[in-house]
Amino acid sequence: MQFDQILQYVLSGFSTGAIYALIGIGFSIIYNATGIINFAQGEFVMLGGLLTLSCLQIFNLPLWAAIPCAVSASTVVGILFERLAIRPLRQPTPINLVIITIGGSILIRGLAMLVWGKDTHSIPAFSGDAPIAIGGATILPQHLWILAITLIIILANKLYFYHTISGKAMRACAYNRRAAGLVGIDVRRMVLFSFIISSAMGAVAGIIVAPLTMTAYDVGVMLGLKGFCAAIIGGMSSGISTVIGGLILGVLESLGAGLISSGYKDAIAFIILLLILFIRPQGLFGKADSERV
Amino acid sequence: MKKMSLLFSSFCLCLLFANVACASGTIKIGALFAVTGPASFLGEPEKKTLELLVKEANGKGGINGQKLEAVIYDTGGDATKAVQLATKLIKDDKVSVIIGPSTTGESMAVIPVVEKEKIPLISCAAGIKITDPAKHWVFKTPANDHVAAEKILNYMATKNQKSIALLTVTDGFGASGREQIKVLAKQKGFTVVADEVYGPKDTDMTAQLTKIRGIKPDAIICWGTNPGPAVITKNVKQLGLKTPLYMSHGVASKKYIELAGADAAEGVMLPAGKLAIYDMLPKNDPQYKLLKSYDQSYKKAYGVEASTFGGYAYDAFLLVTSAIKKSGATPELIRNGIEQSQKLVCISGICTMSGKDHNGLDLSAFEMVKVVKGDWALLK
């Protein structure tokens, strides 16, 4: 086995892993604020990509303007989703909420299918397709964009959760909703915030991967599941451990496909998920009863 | 009041008679397509094509003076549902012929039903099992997968490429292609040195390609439908692989070049149904006129170019209507008419059926093409 082959597997794994990480963080932000797993997270990834496509083609916007438009439009969908589906619920037990998010994801996917059709679409790369050689391996400029944007988002998250009032309030909700409510934090507003942040992040993830992976109304399903795996490995934290979870998942998938067999690529991801849930349900890095922010 | 009720009942009576009159003057064509679900890339254009054709035929006064009516159901690509809907078409809708299903799995599941009920079935799926051995009531319009595979291997033989790396998608289409290529490769003296797969929704195949790069085959054959092959084409470019890349007929549409980017797709070779390249055919090609009219009327109706897959439904419709014109509209007569089709000019090829061959297409159904500057170019 040559070194450059291994290097290529690892690099490919990193770039897919970074995408999983971004989606995974979206899962954990909502989980921490509300205690529910938002299975519609993958749909925001899809919306990001497809809305960018519409901005580019219908409104003829340049790419730099299309991206913020698409992110804000997906965020509006996130807000509507929270307002119309999550907040009005009489008995917000976690199981009801989870089922609602699954229903919401099917609805959003169905609407997207009607709007954009069933075809796959592609978005131009941010800065060309000329491959960059690193050692004996190659990556694309888009991979660097993905890694850089993931990094920026993680740093912004860190700043928000530890250095702003609303970020701290959201952490308080994660520790104890009731107590947070008692000290005057508007828990419902924090829930809305969490949906805003995670839908925007999902959309960003969808946009930066679309030039590589293309986008269609149903891309959210598999990406959402992989992102969920990343979040589980990272113990549902909204920080660095979910990122590491995503990267581990990406690299193992890529190494597994390369060294063992490509037939088992998805199996590897889900075996890891099961093992983590059996052996370390608190995540790879969490202590048994850790804070989950 | 009495007057009203009289009026109403006579109205009802009228409706009843109108219905009966209608029923005697129409030919019902049932159709089962996977319009939604994983095989919607097949079912969607098939449904649109059939709707278009029925409308056109009725606009011209129907077939032999009888109007056509299409009863189309969506199977979602699910074999169990396909069987239920086939029974419904036969028992409730009383159709004389069924077009579809779109996939091999569904077709195999529906075959016992139509054989028992004696209704002709014209499958739009490519699997060789459907008509080999020939079943009395079952036909199919797409050329067998192995015809496309054979076309690639024959071309490779002329270029002296002996070792093949396979990269196939893990759905019915990929699995069937993989099987056929392996069998054919053995017969024709090729060696399969790598046998990799990818999932239909996978977003990065560099791992498989890196492995293939290490093995250094003479050529890579990728068998799948969009978006997978487009991703693979981009990945090949990224890795700087210089190995010749062959695709299946499943991506023989401009959409593939658009998704992969003209730059990355440059030099990719594939067997294409003639529909994709009709404007490059000589004007005296027997299929030219049909292909052109299909593509143009489809574009006019739906705003997108016609696909090889929609062509499968087109051919099924052609077989049915020419059989009705020739013999008659009962299931038995339609079946016999289809079996007697000789040199019928279809979208997929020139179709000649016989008691033993219920597909009727040969190697001439495909042309080898190469992507040059974002367009197809014929390979000789």
XYZ file of C-alpha atoms in Angstrom:
673
model
C 0.000 0.000 0.000
C 1.520 3.227 -1.113
C 1.728 6.293 1.018
C 0.103 8.617 -1.502
C -2.904 6.312 -1.691
C -3.396 6.476 2.074
C -2.916 10.230 1.969
C -5.611 10.501 -0.684
C -8.028 8.438 1.423
C -7.400 10.617 4.454
C -7.771 13.867 2.526
C -10.978 12.689 0.846
C -12.215 11.595 4.237
C -11.467 14.999 5.746
C -13.420 16.846 3.115
C -16.519 14.673 3.394
C -16.068 14.581 7.165
C -16.149 18.370 7.377
C -19.561 18.340 5.693
C -20.851 15.730 8.131
C -19.512 17.862 10.966
C -21.333 20.998 9.849
C -24.618 19.137 9.561
C -23.955 17.352 12.847
C -23.479 20.644 14.697
C -26.874 21.762 13.393
C -28.379 18.662 15.005
C -26.700 19.257 18.333
C -27.582 22.961 18.622
C -31.273 22.189 18.412
C -30.879 19.137 20.624
C -29.221 21.193 23.313
C -31.806 23.953 23.276
C -34.899 21.798 22.992
C -33.982 18.211 23.778
C -35.240 17.012 20.409
C -33.469 15.545 17.417
C -34.485 17.631 14.435
C -34.732 15.132 11.625
C -35.580 17.944 9.225
C -31.967 19.146 9.505
C -31.005 17.403 6.271
C -33.749 19.286 4.421
C -32.129 22.627 5.223
C -28.983 21.289 3.589
C -31.032 20.537 0.503
C -32.785 23.931 0.632
C -29.468 25.770 0.819
C -28.217 24.179 -2.368
C -31.431 24.441 -4.357
C -32.237 28.015 -3.287
C -28.746 29.081 -4.362
C -29.445 27.489 -7.708
C -32.685 29.466 -8.046
C -30.988 32.726 -7.047
C -28.326 32.093 -9.674
C -30.626 31.079 -12.484
C -33.907 32.910 -11.948
C -32.723 36.156 -10.382
C -29.356 36.070 -12.172
C -27.496 37.045 -9.026
C -23.734 36.599 -8.826
C -22.586 33.764 -6.574
C -21.482 36.024 -3.692
C -24.963 37.544 -3.529
C -26.869 34.325 -4.163
C -25.356 32.596 -1.134
C -26.574 35.049 1.543
C -29.983 35.180 -0.126
C -30.267 31.398 -0.074
C -29.112 31.224 3.547
C -31.651 33.808 4.651
C -34.441 32.151 2.713
C -33.654 28.787 4.335
C -33.548 30.511 7.712
C -37.026 31.884 7.082
C -38.155 28.324 6.378
C -36.533 27.297 9.668
C -38.388 30.054 11.539
C -41.698 29.114 9.916
C -41.084 25.497 10.771
C -40.532 26.326 14.425
C -43.491 28.736 14.573
C -45.983 26.550 12.716
C -44.974 23.043 13.672
C -42.984 23.038 16.898
C -44.370 25.902 19.017
C -48.138 25.291 18.720
C -47.780 21.748 20.058
C -50.002 21.187 23.118
C -47.957 18.428 24.648
C -44.376 18.993 23.653
C -43.043 15.614 24.715
C -39.774 14.748 22.961
C -41.306 11.838 21.073
C -44.100 14.034 19.650
C -41.602 16.663 18.607
C -39.301 14.156 16.936
C -42.209 12.738 14.965
C -43.200 16.254 13.934
C -39.701 16.941 12.625
C -39.862 13.747 10.577
C -43.231 14.828 9.182
C -41.829 18.293 8.502
C -38.892 16.843 6.621
C -41.193 14.803 4.393
C -43.311 17.886 3.737
C -40.331 20.114 2.899
C -38.858 17.431 0.637
C -42.200 16.982 -1.146
C -42.583 20.717 -1.713
C -39.011 20.936 -2.978
C -39.764 18.112 -5.399
C -42.715 20.080 -6.768
C -40.751 23.328 -7.030
C -37.432 22.077 -8.407
C -38.457 18.757 -9.958
C -36.673 15.467 -9.487
C -33.598 16.318 -11.513
C -30.142 16.713 -10.080
C -28.635 20.174 -10.410
C -25.138 21.487 -10.078
C -23.744 24.785 -8.875
C -20.455 26.235 -10.154
C -17.432 25.837 -7.876
C -16.473 28.956 -5.888
C -13.015 29.219 -7.382
C -12.434 26.861 -10.267
C -11.927 23.102 -10.532
C -8.178 22.928 -11.008
C -6.982 20.193 -8.622
C -4.333 21.060 -6.031
C -1.606 18.467 -5.415
C -0.570 17.752 -1.840
C 2.132 15.106 -1.684
C 0.895 12.422 -4.033
C -2.742 13.254 -3.372
C -5.045 15.849 -4.848
C -7.888 17.963 -3.541
C -10.050 20.614 -5.144
C -10.201 24.311 -4.209
C -13.771 23.639 -3.094
C -12.466 21.251 -0.413
C -10.420 24.101 1.032
C -13.538 26.265 1.063
C -15.396 23.553 2.938
C -12.656 23.149 5.531
C -12.250 26.916 5.963
C -15.961 27.646 6.278
C -16.423 24.792 8.746
C -13.607 26.232 10.829
C -15.079 29.750 10.748
C -18.497 28.478 11.766
C -17.084 26.525 14.693
C -15.197 29.594 15.912
C -18.301 31.758 15.525
C -20.273 29.178 17.493
C -17.714 29.207 20.262
C -17.844 33.011 20.443
C -21.615 33.029 20.444
C -22.111 30.392 23.105
C -19.466 31.660 25.512
C -19.307 35.408 24.959
C -22.816 36.662 24.270
C -25.834 36.926 26.547
C -28.167 34.978 24.306
C -25.537 32.307 23.751
C -25.096 31.923 27.485
C -28.870 31.864 27.905
C -29.061 29.061 25.396
C -26.474 27.101 27.335
C -28.513 27.681 30.442
C -31.505 26.124 28.701
C -29.347 23.151 27.850
C -28.364 22.618 31.495
C -31.839 22.965 32.875
C -34.806 24.371 31.013
C -36.936 24.860 34.088
C -34.265 26.694 36.033
C -33.450 28.810 33.020
C -37.110 29.758 32.764
C -37.196 30.618 36.471
C -34.314 33.061 36.223
C -36.149 34.906 33.464
C -34.779 33.394 30.276
C -37.400 33.168 27.573
C -36.968 29.478 26.802
C -39.287 29.567 23.791
C -37.296 32.362 22.256
C -34.128 30.335 22.727
C -35.794 27.456 20.916
C -36.560 29.769 18.017
C -32.949 30.990 18.051
C -31.680 27.441 17.941
C -33.801 26.751 14.855
C -32.543 29.944 13.210
C -28.908 29.060 13.813
C -29.155 25.454 12.767
C -31.227 26.067 9.650
C -28.759 28.725 8.542
C -25.873 26.364 9.208
C -27.566 23.537 7.361
C -28.098 25.841 4.387
C -24.436 26.906 4.431
C -23.397 23.254 4.475
C -25.704 22.549 1.561
C -24.290 25.426 -0.462
C -20.617 24.700 0.027
C -20.981 21.012 -0.847
C -23.270 21.491 -3.858
C -20.459 22.201 -6.363
C -18.879 18.851 -5.458
C -21.790 16.564 -4.766
C -24.562 18.246 -6.760
C -27.943 18.781 -5.266
C -31.458 17.470 -5.688
C -34.649 17.440 -3.666
C -33.623 14.261 -1.854
C -29.962 14.881 -0.947
C -30.977 15.784 2.592
C -31.826 12.250 3.660
C -28.411 10.619 3.466
C -26.432 13.738 4.397
C -28.763 14.253 7.349
C -28.194 10.697 8.571
C -24.429 10.992 8.256
C -24.532 14.318 10.068
C -26.556 12.659 12.802
C -23.881 9.949 13.095
C -21.248 12.653 13.469
C -23.269 14.325 16.208
C -23.692 11.024 18.049
C -19.969 10.270 17.897
C -19.328 13.742 19.226
C -21.800 13.217 22.056
C -24.268 15.840 20.753
C -21.904 18.662 21.549
C -22.052 21.809 19.472
C -18.327 22.291 19.595
C -15.149 20.639 18.530
C -16.058 17.065 19.461
C -18.832 16.857 16.844
C -16.340 18.168 14.318
C -13.890 15.444 15.276
C -16.793 12.998 15.118
C -17.534 14.071 11.563
C -13.906 13.877 10.520
C -13.485 10.408 12.060
C -16.580 9.232 10.234
C -15.418 10.655 6.911
C -11.917 9.222 7.176
C -13.114 5.776 8.295
C -15.608 5.645 5.446
C -12.987 6.590 2.927
C -10.348 4.213 4.339
C -12.946 1.461 4.577
C -13.988 1.929 0.954
C -10.372 2.018 -0.163
C -8.784 -0.691 1.963
C -11.625 -3.102 2.704
C -14.459 -2.849 0.193
C -16.550 -0.037 -1.200
C -19.623 -2.227 -0.693
C -19.331 -1.721 3.062
C -18.901 2.055 3.012
C -22.269 2.947 4.519
C -22.229 -0.123 6.731
C -19.037 1.192 8.335
C -20.729 4.470 9.253
C -23.719 2.772 10.797
C -21.680 0.128 12.635
C -19.741 2.977 14.237
C -23.043 4.614 15.158
C -24.325 1.434 16.794
C -21.065 0.762 18.620
C -21.029 4.282 20.015
C -24.642 4.000 21.123
C -23.967 0.627 22.801
C -20.644 1.344 24.408
C -20.345 5.088 24.850
C -23.798 6.652 24.518
C -22.361 9.894 25.896
C -20.165 10.209 22.820
C -16.538 9.422 22.183
C -15.220 12.318 24.248
C -17.959 12.965 26.788
C -17.845 12.096 30.442
C -20.766 10.018 31.628
C -22.759 13.038 32.729
C -21.155 15.865 30.865
C -22.464 19.232 29.867
C -23.748 19.141 26.333
C -23.114 22.488 24.794
C -90.752 19.027 -8.148
C -91.829 16.049 -10.160
C -90.504 17.652 -13.258
C -87.200 18.198 -11.569
C -86.851 14.609 -10.519
C -87.802 13.452 -13.968
C -85.205 15.727 -15.435
C -82.660 14.493 -12.970
C -83.320 10.820 -13.606
C -83.258 11.261 -17.331
C -79.993 13.116 -16.886
C -78.623 10.188 -14.910
C -79.817 7.786 -17.548
C -78.105 9.842 -20.184
C -74.891 9.770 -18.237
C -75.152 6.013 -17.945
C -75.628 5.584 -21.666
C -72.929 8.073 -22.455
C -70.610 6.039 -20.290
C -71.483 2.797 -22.005
C -71.146 4.354 -25.411
C -67.850 5.783 -24.359
C -66.582 2.455 -23.063
C -67.333 0.652 -26.291
C -65.487 3.258 -28.333
C -62.259 3.525 -26.320
C -59.258 1.308 -25.970
C -57.897 1.299 -22.441
C -54.152 1.139 -22.037
C -52.952 0.494 -18.526
C -49.558 1.723 -17.381
C -47.429 1.106 -14.295
C -44.543 3.525 -13.890
C -42.215 4.322 -10.991
C -43.069 8.024 -11.150
C -41.838 8.627 -7.601
C -39.159 6.890 -5.551
C -35.633 5.845 -6.442
C -36.475 4.910 -10.042
C -38.355 8.118 -10.811
C -35.714 9.005 -13.399
C -37.302 6.176 -15.417
C -40.945 6.505 -14.499
C -41.301 10.254 -14.836
C -40.306 10.570 -18.527
C -42.198 7.348 -19.294
C -45.412 8.731 -17.852
C -45.002 12.075 -19.609
C -44.266 10.355 -22.897
C -47.307 8.111 -22.721
C -49.592 11.008 -21.793
C -48.216 13.015 -24.691
C -48.672 10.175 -27.162
C -52.217 9.363 -26.110
C -53.144 13.025 -26.430
C -51.566 13.229 -29.873
C -53.231 10.035 -31.068
C -56.652 11.164 -29.846
C -56.136 14.552 -31.474
C -55.726 12.726 -34.743
C -58.987 10.848 -34.205
C -57.692 7.832 -32.303
C -56.608 4.451 -33.625
C -58.960 2.855 -36.174
C -61.551 5.419 -35.148
C -61.396 4.385 -31.490
C -60.219 6.797 -28.827
C -57.415 5.774 -26.484
C -57.486 6.115 -22.744
C -54.393 5.722 -20.597
C -54.810 4.595 -16.994
C -51.468 5.348 -15.370
C -50.559 4.307 -11.833
C -47.471 5.209 -9.841
C -45.775 2.173 -8.311
C -43.088 4.143 -6.463
C -40.668 1.464 -7.658
C -42.195 -1.026 -5.209
C -42.764 -4.567 -6.523
C -45.589 -5.360 -4.090
C -47.453 -2.226 -5.087
C -46.835 -2.984 -8.753
C -48.536 -6.369 -8.371
C -51.541 -4.833 -6.582
C -51.886 -2.113 -9.196
C -51.522 -4.601 -12.056
C -54.409 -6.594 -10.604
C -56.390 -3.378 -10.231
C -55.731 -2.419 -13.853
C -56.929 -5.803 -15.043
C -59.907 -6.346 -12.726
C -61.260 -2.820 -12.116
C -60.103 -0.752 -15.063
C -60.390 -3.659 -17.482
C -57.454 -2.566 -19.623
C -56.537 -4.508 -22.753
C -52.798 -4.095 -22.402
C -50.316 -2.947 -19.745
C -47.237 -0.805 -20.386
C -44.511 -0.935 -17.723
C -43.406 -1.457 -15.007
C -40.257 0.661 -15.104
C -37.859 -1.609 -13.211
C -36.771 -5.214 -13.608
C -37.798 -6.212 -10.075
C -41.337 -4.936 -10.519
C -41.634 -6.504 -13.962
C -40.612 -9.922 -12.670
C -43.219 -9.616 -9.906
C -45.996 -8.624 -12.298
C -45.297 -11.332 -14.903
C -47.194 -14.177 -13.103
C -50.261 -11.909 -12.802
C -50.485 -11.054 -16.509
C -49.650 -14.609 -17.571
C -52.584 -15.831 -15.478
C -55.002 -13.106 -16.571
C -53.879 -13.272 -20.214
C -53.167 -9.570 -20.649
C -50.154 -8.493 -22.740
C -47.420 -6.694 -20.754
C -44.781 -4.521 -22.372
C -42.135 -3.905 -19.754
C -40.005 -0.752 -19.851
C -37.198 -2.384 -17.829
C -33.897 -3.555 -19.253
C -33.250 -6.740 -17.241
C -32.559 -9.729 -19.448
C -34.617 -12.088 -17.254
C -37.882 -10.461 -18.339
C -37.935 -11.899 -21.840
C -35.313 -14.623 -21.592
C -36.839 -17.187 -21.842
C -39.728 -15.613 -23.763
C -43.042 -15.675 -21.920
C -46.254 -15.849 -23.893
C -47.730 -12.505 -22.760
C -44.594 -10.540 -21.891
C -42.544 -8.198 -24.083
C -40.038 -5.462 -23.345
C -38.813 -2.395 -25.215
C -35.366 -1.449 -23.801
C -32.417 -3.296 -25.274
C -30.887 -5.806 -22.863
C -28.154 -4.378 -20.629
C -25.730 -6.845 -22.091
C -26.166 -5.273 -25.521
C -24.816 -1.984 -24.159
C -22.061 -3.796 -22.275
C -21.124 -5.770 -25.372
C -20.900 -2.551 -27.343
C -18.341 -1.169 -24.863
C -16.309 -4.370 -24.759
C -16.244 -4.635 -28.556
C -14.937 -1.103 -28.729
C -12.330 -1.801 -26.032
C -11.148 -4.830 -28.008
C -10.363 -2.610 -30.985
C -8.254 -0.388 -28.692
C -6.477 -3.393 -27.210
C -7.640 -2.613 -23.670
C -7.655 -5.891 -21.753
C -8.058 -5.215 -18.019
C -11.194 -3.580 -16.672
C -11.949 -1.822 -13.409
C -15.666 -1.876 -12.649
C -17.369 0.850 -10.642
C -21.084 0.187 -10.395
C -23.945 1.642 -8.426
C -25.624 -0.543 -5.801
C -29.127 -0.458 -7.299
C -30.877 -2.709 -9.801
C -29.394 -0.955 -12.805
C -25.814 -1.167 -11.534
C -26.140 -4.709 -10.248
C -27.481 -5.941 -13.581
C -24.737 -4.135 -15.513
C -22.073 -5.516 -13.195
C -23.302 -9.078 -13.670
C -23.542 -8.771 -17.444
C -20.107 -7.188 -17.872
C -18.467 -9.877 -15.758
C -20.058 -12.668 -17.788
C -19.254 -11.021 -21.107
C -15.717 -10.082 -20.069
C -14.996 -13.727 -19.296
C -16.400 -14.869 -22.640
C -14.442 -12.305 -24.598
C -11.145 -12.740 -22.766
C -11.050 -9.550 -20.688
C -9.968 -9.562 -17.054
C -11.855 -7.678 -14.383
C -9.104 -6.428 -12.065
C -11.215 -4.265 -9.757
C -14.869 -4.575 -8.807
C -15.890 -1.514 -6.819
C -19.357 -0.211 -6.020
C -20.908 3.022 -4.749
C -24.291 3.975 -3.295
C -26.824 5.846 -5.430
C -26.647 8.845 -3.077
C -22.893 8.846 -2.468
C -21.214 12.183 -2.816
C -17.544 11.300 -3.136
C -15.996 8.334 -4.937
C -12.325 9.327 -4.722
C -11.649 6.417 -2.354
C -12.773 3.817 -4.903
C -10.952 5.623 -7.693
C -7.753 5.904 -5.672
C -7.867 2.162 -5.181
C -8.420 1.680 -8.918
C -5.545 4.060 -9.662
C -3.266 1.798 -7.634
C -4.299 -1.255 -9.689
C -3.659 0.481 -13.035
C -6.324 -1.064 -15.273
C -6.538 -0.402 -19.016
C -10.008 1.096 -18.657
C -12.686 1.942 -16.108
C -16.317 1.064 -16.762
C -18.809 2.904 -14.605
C -22.407 1.691 -14.577
C -25.004 3.987 -13.061
C -27.467 6.804 -13.594
C -27.111 10.436 -12.531
C -25.859 11.927 -10.295
C -23.287 9.199 -9.388
C -21.472 9.048 -12.749
C -21.211 12.852 -12.823
C -19.573 12.819 -9.382
C -17.222 10.052 -10.538
C -16.290 12.016 -13.642
C -15.399 15.019 -11.471
C -13.441 12.784 -9.079
C -11.489 11.241 -11.958
C -10.509 14.726 -13.062
C -9.561 15.686 -9.510
C -7.301 12.653 -9.125
C -5.747 13.281 -12.530
C -6.551 9.736 -13.666
C -5.629 9.228 -17.298
C -7.276 5.803 -17.665
C -10.016 5.744 -20.344
C -13.407 6.059 -18.674
C -16.499 4.338 -20.076
C -20.010 5.083 -18.858
C -23.223 3.150 -19.393
C -26.125 4.160 -21.628
C -27.823 5.285 -18.395
C -26.203 8.724 -18.627
C -26.678 9.247 -22.353
C -28.235 12.679 -22.033
C -26.909 16.234 -22.081
C -27.798 16.453 -18.400
C -24.800 14.279 -17.598
C -22.358 16.573 -19.391
C -23.968 19.566 -17.729
C -23.650 18.040 -14.236
C -20.104 16.770 -14.641
C -18.995 19.917 -16.452
C -17.818 19.853 -20.055
C -14.237 20.081 -18.897
C -14.304 17.008 -16.654
C -16.449 14.954 -19.039
C -14.089 15.509 -21.989
C -13.117 12.150 -23.487
C -15.633 10.005 -21.600
C -17.034 7.275 -23.853
C -20.360 5.521 -23.705
C -22.897 3.539 -25.724
C -25.816 5.875 -26.404
C -29.269 5.107 -27.656
C -29.752 6.878 -30.957
C -32.144 9.394 -29.438
C -29.317 11.246 -27.688
C -27.408 11.771 -30.914
C -30.096 11.824 -33.602
C -28.923 15.137 -35.023
C -25.599 13.485 -35.845
C -27.121 10.544 -37.676
C -27.211 10.576 -41.478
C -30.512 12.013 -42.669
C -31.410 8.747 -44.385
C -31.153 6.764 -41.138
C -34.534 5.002 -40.812
C -34.949 6.230 -37.231
C -34.013 9.860 -37.870
C -37.501 11.176 -38.539
C -39.102 9.431 -35.569
C -36.360 10.506 -33.154
C -36.582 14.096 -34.276
C -40.345 14.281 -33.964
C -40.259 12.672 -30.499
C -37.570 15.006 -29.210
C -39.273 18.093 -30.591
C -42.772 17.322 -29.395
C -41.441 16.338 -25.955
C -39.450 19.548 -25.716
C -42.488 21.539 -26.765
C -44.740 19.892 -24.193
C -42.404 19.741 -21.196
C -39.503 22.095 -21.942
C -36.792 19.461 -21.468
C -35.095 17.167 -23.928
C -36.547 13.699 -24.409
C -34.617 10.900 -22.693
C -33.815 7.358 -23.711
C -36.013 6.227 -20.811
C -39.100 8.012 -22.077
C -38.339 6.320 -25.374
C -39.060 2.940 -23.759
C -42.662 4.010 -23.185
C -42.771 5.505 -26.673
C -41.770 2.159 -28.171
C -44.303 0.281 -26.055
C -46.996 2.635 -27.309
C -45.841 2.144 -30.916
C -45.937 -1.634 -30.540
C -49.431 -1.516 -29.064
C -50.929 0.884 -31.595
C -49.397 -0.806 -34.614
C -50.675 -4.144 -33.293
C -54.168 -2.678 -32.874
C -54.078 -1.223 -36.383
C -52.949 -4.554 -37.784
C -55.061 -7.055 -35.916
C -57.497 -5.604 -33.390
C -57.962 -4.316 -29.867
C -58.603 -7.392 -27.718
C -55.759 -8.557 -25.470
C -55.244 -11.704 -27.539
C -55.087 -9.815 -30.841
C -52.771 -7.146 -29.428
C -50.410 -9.842 -28.199
C -50.340 -11.578 -31.546
C -49.900 -8.266 -33.333
C -46.900 -7.331 -31.192
C -45.264 -10.700 -31.700
C -45.587 -10.289 -35.457
C -43.898 -6.846 -35.495
C -41.360 -6.831 -38.308
C -38.756 -4.080 -38.751
C -40.845 -1.636 -36.747
C -38.951 1.652 -36.497
C -38.783 2.505 -32.778
C -36.919 4.988 -30.594
C -34.544 2.344 -29.188
C -33.858 0.633 -32.520
C -35.437 -1.363 -35.295
C -37.650 -3.922 -33.650
C -38.312 -7.367 -35.059
C -40.174 -9.688 -32.713
C -40.600 -13.430 -33.011
C -41.986 -16.264 -30.939
C -38.579 -16.658 -29.287
C -37.487 -13.025 -29.141
C -39.833 -10.733 -27.234
C -37.395 -7.814 -27.219
C -36.448 -7.603 -30.865
C -33.421 -5.296 -30.618
C -29.761 -6.004 -31.417
C -26.365 -4.293 -31.209
C -27.493 -1.651 -33.695
C -29.635 -0.126 -30.923
C -26.557 1.696 -29.600
C -23.807 3.867 -31.010
C -20.506 4.434 -29.217
C -20.056 8.144 -28.549
C -17.403 10.292 -26.914
C -17.762 13.613 -25.144
C -15.935 16.293 -27.099
C -16.169 19.937 -26.028
C -19.406 19.450 -24.139
C -21.177 17.560 -26.892
C -21.366 14.015 -28.237
C -19.213 12.857 -31.105
C -19.701 9.528 -32.856
C -16.900 6.989 -32.466
C -16.178 4.794 -35.419
